[in-house]
Coordinates of C-alpha atoms in Angstrom, one line a residue:
Chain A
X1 CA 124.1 132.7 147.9
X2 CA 120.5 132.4 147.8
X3 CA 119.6 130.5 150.7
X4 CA 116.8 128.0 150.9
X5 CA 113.5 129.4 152.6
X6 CA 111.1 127.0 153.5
X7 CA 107.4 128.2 153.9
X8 CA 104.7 126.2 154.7
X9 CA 101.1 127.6 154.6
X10 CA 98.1 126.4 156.2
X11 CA 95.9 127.9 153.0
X12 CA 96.0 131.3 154.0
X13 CA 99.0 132.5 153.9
X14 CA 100.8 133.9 151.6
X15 CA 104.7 134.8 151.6
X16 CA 105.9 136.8 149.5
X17 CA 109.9 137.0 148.1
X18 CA 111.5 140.7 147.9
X19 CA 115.3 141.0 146.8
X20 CA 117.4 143.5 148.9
X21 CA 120.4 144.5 147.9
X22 CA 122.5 143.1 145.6
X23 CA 126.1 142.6 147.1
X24 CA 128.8 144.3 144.8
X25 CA 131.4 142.1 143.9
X26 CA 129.8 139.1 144.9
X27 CA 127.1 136.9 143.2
X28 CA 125.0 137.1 146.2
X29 CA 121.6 138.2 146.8
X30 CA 120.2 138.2 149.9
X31 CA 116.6 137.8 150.2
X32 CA 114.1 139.5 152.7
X33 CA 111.4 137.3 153.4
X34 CA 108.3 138.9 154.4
X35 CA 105.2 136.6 155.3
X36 CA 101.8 138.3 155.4
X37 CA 98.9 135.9 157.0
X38 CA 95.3 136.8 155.7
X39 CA 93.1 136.0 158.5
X40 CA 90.6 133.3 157.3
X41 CA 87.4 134.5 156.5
X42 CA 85.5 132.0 155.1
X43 CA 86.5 129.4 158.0
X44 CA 84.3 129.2 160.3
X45 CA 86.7 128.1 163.0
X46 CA 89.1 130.1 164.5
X47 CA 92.1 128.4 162.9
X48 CA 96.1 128.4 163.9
X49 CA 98.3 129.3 161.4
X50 CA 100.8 125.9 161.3
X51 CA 103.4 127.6 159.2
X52 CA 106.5 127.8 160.7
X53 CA 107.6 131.4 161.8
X54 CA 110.3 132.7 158.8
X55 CA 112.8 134.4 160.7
X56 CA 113.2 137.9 159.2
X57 CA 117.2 137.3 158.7
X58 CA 118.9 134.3 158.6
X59 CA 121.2 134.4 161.5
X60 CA 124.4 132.7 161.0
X61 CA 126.3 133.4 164.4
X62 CA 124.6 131.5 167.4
X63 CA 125.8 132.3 170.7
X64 CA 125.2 129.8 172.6
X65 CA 126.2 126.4 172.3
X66 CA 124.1 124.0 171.0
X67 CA 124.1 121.5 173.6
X68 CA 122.8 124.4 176.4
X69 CA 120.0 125.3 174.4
X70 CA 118.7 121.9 173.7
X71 CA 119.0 121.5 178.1
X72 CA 117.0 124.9 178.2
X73 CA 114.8 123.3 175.9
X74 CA 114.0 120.1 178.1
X75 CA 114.0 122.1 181.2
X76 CA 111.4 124.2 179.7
X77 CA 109.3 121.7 178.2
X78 CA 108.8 119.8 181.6
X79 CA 107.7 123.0 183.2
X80 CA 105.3 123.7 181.1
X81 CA 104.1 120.1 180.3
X82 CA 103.7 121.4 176.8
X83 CA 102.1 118.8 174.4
X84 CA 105.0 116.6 172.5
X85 CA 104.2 118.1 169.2
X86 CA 105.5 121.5 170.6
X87 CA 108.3 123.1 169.0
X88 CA 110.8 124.4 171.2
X89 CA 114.1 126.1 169.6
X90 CA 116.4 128.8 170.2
X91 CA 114.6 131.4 169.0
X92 CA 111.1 130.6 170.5
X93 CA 110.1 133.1 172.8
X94 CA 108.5 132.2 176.5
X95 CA 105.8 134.4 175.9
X96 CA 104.8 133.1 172.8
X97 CA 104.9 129.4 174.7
X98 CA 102.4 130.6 177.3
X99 CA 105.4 131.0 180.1
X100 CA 103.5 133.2 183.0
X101 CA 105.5 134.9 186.0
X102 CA 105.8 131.8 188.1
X103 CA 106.7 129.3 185.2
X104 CA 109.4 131.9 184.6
X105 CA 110.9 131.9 188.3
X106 CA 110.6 128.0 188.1
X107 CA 112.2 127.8 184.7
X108 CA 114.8 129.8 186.2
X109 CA 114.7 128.1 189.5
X110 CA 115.4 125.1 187.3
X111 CA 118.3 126.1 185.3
X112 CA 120.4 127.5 188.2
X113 CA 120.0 123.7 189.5
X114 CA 121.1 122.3 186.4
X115 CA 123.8 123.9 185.4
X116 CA 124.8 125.0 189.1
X117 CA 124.4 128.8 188.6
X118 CA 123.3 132.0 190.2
X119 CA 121.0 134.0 188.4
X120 CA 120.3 137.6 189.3
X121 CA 116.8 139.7 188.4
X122 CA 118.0 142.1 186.2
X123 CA 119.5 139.1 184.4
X124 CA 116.6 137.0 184.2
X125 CA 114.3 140.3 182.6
X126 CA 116.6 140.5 179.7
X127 CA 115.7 136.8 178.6
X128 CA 113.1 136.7 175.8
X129 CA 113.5 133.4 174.2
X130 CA 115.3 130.2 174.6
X131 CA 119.4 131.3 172.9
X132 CA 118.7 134.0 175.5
X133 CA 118.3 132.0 178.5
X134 CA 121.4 129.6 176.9
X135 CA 123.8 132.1 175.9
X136 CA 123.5 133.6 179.5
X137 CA 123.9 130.3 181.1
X138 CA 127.0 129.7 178.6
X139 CA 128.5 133.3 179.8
X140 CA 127.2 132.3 184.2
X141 CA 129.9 128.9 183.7
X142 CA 132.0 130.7 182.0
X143 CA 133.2 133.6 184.8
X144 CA 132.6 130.7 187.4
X145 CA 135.3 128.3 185.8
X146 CA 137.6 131.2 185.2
Chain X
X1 CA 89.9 144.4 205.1
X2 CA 87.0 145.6 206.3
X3 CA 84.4 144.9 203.2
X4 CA 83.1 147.8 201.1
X5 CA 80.0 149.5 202.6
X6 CA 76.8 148.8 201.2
X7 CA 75.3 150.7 198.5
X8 CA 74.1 154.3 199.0
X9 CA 70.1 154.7 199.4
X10 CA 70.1 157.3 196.2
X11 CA 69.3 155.8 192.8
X12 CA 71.7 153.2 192.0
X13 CA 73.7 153.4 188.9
X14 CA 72.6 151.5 185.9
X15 CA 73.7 148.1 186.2
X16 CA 74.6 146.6 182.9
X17 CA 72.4 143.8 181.7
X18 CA 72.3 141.2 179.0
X19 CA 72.7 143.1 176.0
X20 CA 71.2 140.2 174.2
X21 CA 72.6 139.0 171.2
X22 CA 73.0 141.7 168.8
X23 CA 76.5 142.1 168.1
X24 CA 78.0 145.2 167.5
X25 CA 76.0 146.9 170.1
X26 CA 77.7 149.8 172.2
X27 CA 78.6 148.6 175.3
X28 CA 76.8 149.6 177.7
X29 CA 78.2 152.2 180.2
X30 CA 79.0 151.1 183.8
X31 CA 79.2 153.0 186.5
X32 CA 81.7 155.6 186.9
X33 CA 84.7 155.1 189.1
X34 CA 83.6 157.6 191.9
X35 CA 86.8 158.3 193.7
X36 CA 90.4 156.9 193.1
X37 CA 89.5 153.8 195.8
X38 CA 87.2 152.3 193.3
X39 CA 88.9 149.6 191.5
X40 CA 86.8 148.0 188.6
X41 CA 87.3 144.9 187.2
X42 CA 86.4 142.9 184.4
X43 CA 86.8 139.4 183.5
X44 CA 86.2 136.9 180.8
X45 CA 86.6 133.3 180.8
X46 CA 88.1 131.9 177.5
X47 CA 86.9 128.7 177.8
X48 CA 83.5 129.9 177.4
X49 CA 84.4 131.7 174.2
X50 CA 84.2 129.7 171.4
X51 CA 81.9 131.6 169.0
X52 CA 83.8 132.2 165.9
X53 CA 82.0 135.4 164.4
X54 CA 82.5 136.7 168.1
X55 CA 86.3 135.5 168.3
X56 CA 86.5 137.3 164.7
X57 CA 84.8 140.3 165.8
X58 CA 87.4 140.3 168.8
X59 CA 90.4 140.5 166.7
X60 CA 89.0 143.0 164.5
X61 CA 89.0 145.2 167.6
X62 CA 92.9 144.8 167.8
X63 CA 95.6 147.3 166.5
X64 CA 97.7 145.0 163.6
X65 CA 100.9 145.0 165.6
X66 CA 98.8 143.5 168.4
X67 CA 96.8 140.6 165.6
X68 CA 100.5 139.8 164.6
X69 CA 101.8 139.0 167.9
X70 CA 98.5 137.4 168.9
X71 CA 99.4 134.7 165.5
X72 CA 102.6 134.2 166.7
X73 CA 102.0 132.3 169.9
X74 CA 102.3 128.6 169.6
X75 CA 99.2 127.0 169.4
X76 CA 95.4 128.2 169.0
X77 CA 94.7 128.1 172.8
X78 CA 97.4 130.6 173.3
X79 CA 96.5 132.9 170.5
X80 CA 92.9 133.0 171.3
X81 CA 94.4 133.9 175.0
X82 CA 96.4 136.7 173.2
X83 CA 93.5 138.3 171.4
X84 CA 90.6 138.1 174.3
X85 CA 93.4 139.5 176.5
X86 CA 93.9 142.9 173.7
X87 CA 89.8 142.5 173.6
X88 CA 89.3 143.0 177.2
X89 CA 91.7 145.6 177.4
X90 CA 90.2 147.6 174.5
X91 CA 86.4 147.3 175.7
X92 CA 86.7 147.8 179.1
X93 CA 88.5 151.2 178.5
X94 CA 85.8 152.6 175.8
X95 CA 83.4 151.9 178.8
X96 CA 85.3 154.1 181.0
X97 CA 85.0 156.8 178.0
X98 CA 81.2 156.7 177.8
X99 CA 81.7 154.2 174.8
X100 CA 83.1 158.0 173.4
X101 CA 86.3 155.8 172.1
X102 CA 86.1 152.9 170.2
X103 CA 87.9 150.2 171.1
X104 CA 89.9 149.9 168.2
X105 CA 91.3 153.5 168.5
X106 CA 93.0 153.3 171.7
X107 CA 97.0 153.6 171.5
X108 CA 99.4 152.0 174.1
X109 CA 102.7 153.0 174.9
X110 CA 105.3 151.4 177.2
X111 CA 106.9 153.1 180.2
X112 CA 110.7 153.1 180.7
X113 CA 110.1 149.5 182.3
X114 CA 107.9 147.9 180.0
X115 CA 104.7 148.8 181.8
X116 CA 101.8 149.0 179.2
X117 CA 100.0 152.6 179.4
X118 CA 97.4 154.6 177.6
X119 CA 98.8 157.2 175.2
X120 CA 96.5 159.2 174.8
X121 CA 96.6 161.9 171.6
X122 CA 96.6 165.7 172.8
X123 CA 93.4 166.6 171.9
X124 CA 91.7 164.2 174.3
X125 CA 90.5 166.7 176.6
X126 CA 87.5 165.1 177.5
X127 CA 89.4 162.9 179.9
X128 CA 90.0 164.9 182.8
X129 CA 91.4 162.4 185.0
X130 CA 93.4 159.4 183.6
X131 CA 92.4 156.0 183.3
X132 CA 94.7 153.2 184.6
X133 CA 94.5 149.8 184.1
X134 CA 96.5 146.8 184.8
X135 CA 95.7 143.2 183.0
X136 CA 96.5 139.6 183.8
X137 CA 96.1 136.4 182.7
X138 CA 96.1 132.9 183.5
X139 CA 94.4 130.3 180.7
X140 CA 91.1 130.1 182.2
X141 CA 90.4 133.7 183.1
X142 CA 91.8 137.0 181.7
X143 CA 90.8 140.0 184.2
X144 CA 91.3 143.2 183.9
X145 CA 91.3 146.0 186.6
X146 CA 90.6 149.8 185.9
X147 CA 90.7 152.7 188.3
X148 CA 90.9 157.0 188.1
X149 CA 94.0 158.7 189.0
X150 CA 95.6 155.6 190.8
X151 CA 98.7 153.2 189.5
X152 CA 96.9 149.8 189.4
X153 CA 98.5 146.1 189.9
X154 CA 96.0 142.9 189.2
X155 CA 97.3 139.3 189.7
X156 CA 94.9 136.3 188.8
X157 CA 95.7 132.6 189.8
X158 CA 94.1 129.5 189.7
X159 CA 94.1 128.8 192.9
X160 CA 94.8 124.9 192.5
X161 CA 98.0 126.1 191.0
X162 CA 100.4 123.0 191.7
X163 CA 104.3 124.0 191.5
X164 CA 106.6 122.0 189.7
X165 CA 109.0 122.9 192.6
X166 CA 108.8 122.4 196.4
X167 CA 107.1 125.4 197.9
X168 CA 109.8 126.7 200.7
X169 CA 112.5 126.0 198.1
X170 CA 110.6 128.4 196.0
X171 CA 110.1 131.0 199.1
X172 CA 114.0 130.3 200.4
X173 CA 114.9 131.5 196.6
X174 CA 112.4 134.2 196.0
X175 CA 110.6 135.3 199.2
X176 CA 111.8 137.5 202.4
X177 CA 112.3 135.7 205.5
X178 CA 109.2 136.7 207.3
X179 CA 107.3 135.2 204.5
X180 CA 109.3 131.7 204.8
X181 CA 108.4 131.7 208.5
X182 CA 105.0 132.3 207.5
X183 CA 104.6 129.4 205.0
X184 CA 106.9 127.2 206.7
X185 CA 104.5 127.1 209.8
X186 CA 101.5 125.6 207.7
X187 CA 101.9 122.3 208.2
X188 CA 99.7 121.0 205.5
X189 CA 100.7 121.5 201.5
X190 CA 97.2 122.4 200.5
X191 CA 97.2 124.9 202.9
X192 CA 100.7 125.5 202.6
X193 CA 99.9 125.9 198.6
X194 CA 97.1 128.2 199.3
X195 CA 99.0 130.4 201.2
X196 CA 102.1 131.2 198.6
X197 CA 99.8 131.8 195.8
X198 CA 98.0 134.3 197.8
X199 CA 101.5 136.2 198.4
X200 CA 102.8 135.7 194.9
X201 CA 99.9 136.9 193.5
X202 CA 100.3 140.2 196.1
X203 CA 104.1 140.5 195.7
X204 CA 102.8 141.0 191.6
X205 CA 100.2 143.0 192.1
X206 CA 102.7 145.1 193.7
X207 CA 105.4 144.7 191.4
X208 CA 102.9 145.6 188.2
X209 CA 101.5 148.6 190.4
X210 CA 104.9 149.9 190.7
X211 CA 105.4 149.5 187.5
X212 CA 109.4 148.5 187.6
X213 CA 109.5 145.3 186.8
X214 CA 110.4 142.6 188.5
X215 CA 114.1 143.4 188.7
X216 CA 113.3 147.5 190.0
X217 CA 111.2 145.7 192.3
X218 CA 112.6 142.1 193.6
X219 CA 110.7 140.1 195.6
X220 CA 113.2 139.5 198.2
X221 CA 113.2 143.1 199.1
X222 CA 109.7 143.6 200.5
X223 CA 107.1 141.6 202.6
X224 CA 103.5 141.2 202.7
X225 CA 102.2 140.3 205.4
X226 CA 98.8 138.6 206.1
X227 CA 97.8 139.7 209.5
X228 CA 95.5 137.7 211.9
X229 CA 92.3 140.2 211.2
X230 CA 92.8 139.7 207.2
X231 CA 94.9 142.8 206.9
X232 CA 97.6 143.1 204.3
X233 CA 100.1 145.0 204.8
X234 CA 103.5 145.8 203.2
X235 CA 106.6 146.0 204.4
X236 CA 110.2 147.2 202.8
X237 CA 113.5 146.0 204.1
X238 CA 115.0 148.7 205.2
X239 CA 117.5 150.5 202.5
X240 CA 121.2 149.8 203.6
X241 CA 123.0 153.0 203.7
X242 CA 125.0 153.1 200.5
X243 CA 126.5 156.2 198.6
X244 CA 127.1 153.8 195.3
X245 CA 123.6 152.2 195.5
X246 CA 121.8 154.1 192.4
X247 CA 119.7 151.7 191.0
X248 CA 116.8 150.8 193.5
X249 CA 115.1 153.7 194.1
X250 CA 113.2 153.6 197.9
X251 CA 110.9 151.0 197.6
X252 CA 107.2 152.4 198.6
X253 CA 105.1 151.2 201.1
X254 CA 102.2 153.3 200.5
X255 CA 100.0 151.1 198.7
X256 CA 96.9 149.1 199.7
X257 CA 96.0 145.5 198.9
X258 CA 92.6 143.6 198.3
X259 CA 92.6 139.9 197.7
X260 CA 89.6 137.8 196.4
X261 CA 88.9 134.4 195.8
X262 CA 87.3 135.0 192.6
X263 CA 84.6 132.7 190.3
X264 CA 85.1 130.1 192.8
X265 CA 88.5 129.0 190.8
X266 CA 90.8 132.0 190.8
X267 CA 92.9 133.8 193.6
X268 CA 92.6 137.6 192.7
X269 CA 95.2 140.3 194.2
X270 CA 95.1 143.8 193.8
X271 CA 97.2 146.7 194.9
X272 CA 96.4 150.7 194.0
X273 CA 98.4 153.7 195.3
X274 CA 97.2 154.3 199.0
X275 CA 96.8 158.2 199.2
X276 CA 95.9 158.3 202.9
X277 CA 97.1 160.5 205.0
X278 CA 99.3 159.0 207.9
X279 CA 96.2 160.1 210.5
X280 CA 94.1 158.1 208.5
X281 CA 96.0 155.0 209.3
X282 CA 94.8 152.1 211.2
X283 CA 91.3 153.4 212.3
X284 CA 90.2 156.2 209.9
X285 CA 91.5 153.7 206.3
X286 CA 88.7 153.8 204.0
X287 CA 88.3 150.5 202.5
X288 CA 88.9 150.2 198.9
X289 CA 86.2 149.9 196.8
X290 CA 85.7 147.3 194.7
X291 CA 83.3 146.0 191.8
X292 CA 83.8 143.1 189.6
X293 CA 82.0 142.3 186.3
X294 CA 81.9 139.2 184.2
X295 CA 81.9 140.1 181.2
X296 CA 81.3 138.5 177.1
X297 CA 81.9 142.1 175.5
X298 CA 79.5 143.1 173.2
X299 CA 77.2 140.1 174.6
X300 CA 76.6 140.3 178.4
X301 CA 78.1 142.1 181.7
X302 CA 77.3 140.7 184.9
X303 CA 77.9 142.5 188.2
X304 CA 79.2 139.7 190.5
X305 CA 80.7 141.5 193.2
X306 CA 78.8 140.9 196.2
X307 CA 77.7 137.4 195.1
X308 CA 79.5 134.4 195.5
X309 CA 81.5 134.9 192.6
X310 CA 83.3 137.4 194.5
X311 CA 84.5 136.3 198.2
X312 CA 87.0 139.0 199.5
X313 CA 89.2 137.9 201.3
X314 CA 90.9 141.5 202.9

């Protein structure tokens, strides 16, 4: 089934649709979507691209639950007092939110007192965005209710 | 820490002017890390970098992996951020090359930890010694520390840095004991404030020097300690005998610290390998030596250590 790709360009970019494989058996084709922004060179300003960031594969599987990632996503949001307008999801990465070193202890700081869990190091490196941080929070409550 | 000793009487090196506004000028060669106590740093302020031919001519400099991951931080702010960061990196290392390698043709790699290195291609004979550098960032300055033959660690703060949580809760989840005493005997939060981001940032430097990451090298399993005469020293908790214990290798405590207060805004900690011998301890410790530049590649280099721009504080 084709699904539905959204892309929204700020002028400059350009996405561009490549069929993969076609699924024997099945009348489904799944599409690889490959965006490719041209930096502006005729602006004069150095401008953001607004699109949204296509995912290179729709993931269908989550796993964490919803409800813990939209917590993560509060708990992050007030750390970093990030302007409303910011979109914070599953798959956004801290790094690309401007999450330093000591936002990231606090963020973690934070959601051990929320959710009333013990993080350890090794743990807390392996987190690159948001599902990360929720699906290890989901597995924490997990092995302390069993 | 005793400060650096003043300038020899032979001729001075060059010391990098305004280059004035042609872009696209070589950059102009500093002077050359001497010994593998010289720590060089460079810094840029983004907020003074709004040119956009300039910005443009900065992200030209960039490898395409490192433009794409640049565009995909949220928000212009950060992406400029990303790019002067790659920038920095990439000019300040030509330097060190007698401008002999462009910026855009430096490769990274990663070590085993994540730490960001120089790979450099077989044939690059010319560089007799390696290069290290270590970068950090904060929104309002990006600095960048380079040194010979020495694992390097740079942390930058802003040293008005407010925490979002209570500062001993902070140091009772992250910090050793000794350093809870320590902080929990200022009794006023500025000071107390002032005082944890000058260990964090030397418990990072550290960290990034090492080169482990945070989880090969956790805070709560060494101290710094800011002595009464400005001296910072390190300490390891001792390694619990433990046949099955593996993973932490013997944390190090040969490594030396300097802390600044830099461009009046920023708290600046740095750690390189200390390769003193034992007898050299105490007394005989050569200071390390440090310069600082404030840099607008390709438009201006000023040498600010030694001015107000750069107050050590050990």
């Amino acid at each position: 089934m084709a699904a539905p790709v959204s892309a929204v360009a700020a002028g400059s970019a350009t996405v561009t649709y490549s069929p993969a494989l076609r699924v024997q058996g099945m009348d489904a084709v799944s599409f690889r979507v490959s965006a490719s922004f041209n930096f502006p060179r005729q602006r004069a300003n150095f401008q953001s691209i607004r699109a949204r960031r296509i995912p290179k594969r729709f993931q269908v599987s989550c796993s964490a639950k919803q409800e813990t990632v939209d917590k993560v996503c509060e708990i992050v949001k007030n750390q970093l007092a990030l302007p409303e307008d910011t979109t914070v999801i599953g798959e956004t990465k801290f790094v690309d939110i401007g999450a330093d070193s000591l936002d990231t202890v606090e963020i973690v700081m934070g959601l051990e007192e929320a959710f009333q869990i013990s993080v350890d190091e090794s743990s807390a490196q392996e987190i690159q965005t948001v599902e990360d941080a929720a699906a290890l929070i989901d597995k924490l409550i997990t092995e302390k209710d069993a | 820490m005793p400060l650096p000793p003043p300038p020899s009487p032979s001729p001075s090196p060059r010391m990098p002017g305004v280059a004035g506004g042609r872009l696209f000028a070589s950059l102009p060669p500093p002077p050359p890390l001497r010994s593998r106590r010289e720590v060089h740093v460079w810094y840029l302020l983004p907020d003074e970098l709004n040119d956009a031919s300039l910005l443009k001519m900065y992200t030209e400099l960039l490898s395409p992996s490192e433009r794409k991951n640049a565009l995909s931080m949220n928000g212009e702010k950060l992406q400029k951020g990303a790019v002067l960061s790659r920038a920095l990196v990439r000019t300040t290392l030509s330097r060190y090359t007698d401008c002999k390698v462009d910026p855009r043709s430096f490769e990274f790699k990663k070590n085993k930890f994540g730490k960001p290195e120089i790979l450099w291609r077989s044939d690059d004979s010319r560089m007799e010694r390696p290069l290290h550098f270590n970068i950090s960032h904060t929104s309002s300055l990006i600095a960048c520390g380079i040194t010979m033959d020495t694992p390097i660690g740079i942390d930058v703060e802003d040293k008005k840095r407010k925490t979002a949580k209570n500062i001993l809760s902070l140091a009772r989840r992250y910090f050793t004991p000794s350093e809870i005493d320590y902080l929990a005997k200022i009794p006023d939060p500025d000071g107390q404030q002032k005082e944890f981001i000058k260990l964090w940032t030397l418990k990072e430097a550290y960290v990034k020097a090492l080169g482990r990451g945070f989880s090969g090298a956790p805070f709560n399993k060494f101290s710094i300690i800011l002595a009464a005469n400005n001296r910072i020293q390190i300490s390891v908790a001792p390694k619990v005998s433990n046949g099955s214990d593996s993973s932490c290798d013997c944390l190090s405590e040969n490594w030396q610290f300097a802390l600044a207060e830099l461009n009046s805004s920023h708290c600046m900690a740095i750690c390189i390998e200390d390769d003193s011998t034992s007898s050299d301890s105490e007394n005989g410790r050569l200071p390390l030596g440090l310069k600082v530049w404030k840099t607008i590649p390709f438009v201006e280099d000023i040498l600010v250590s030694g001015t107000e721009a750069v107050k050590l504080v050990s």
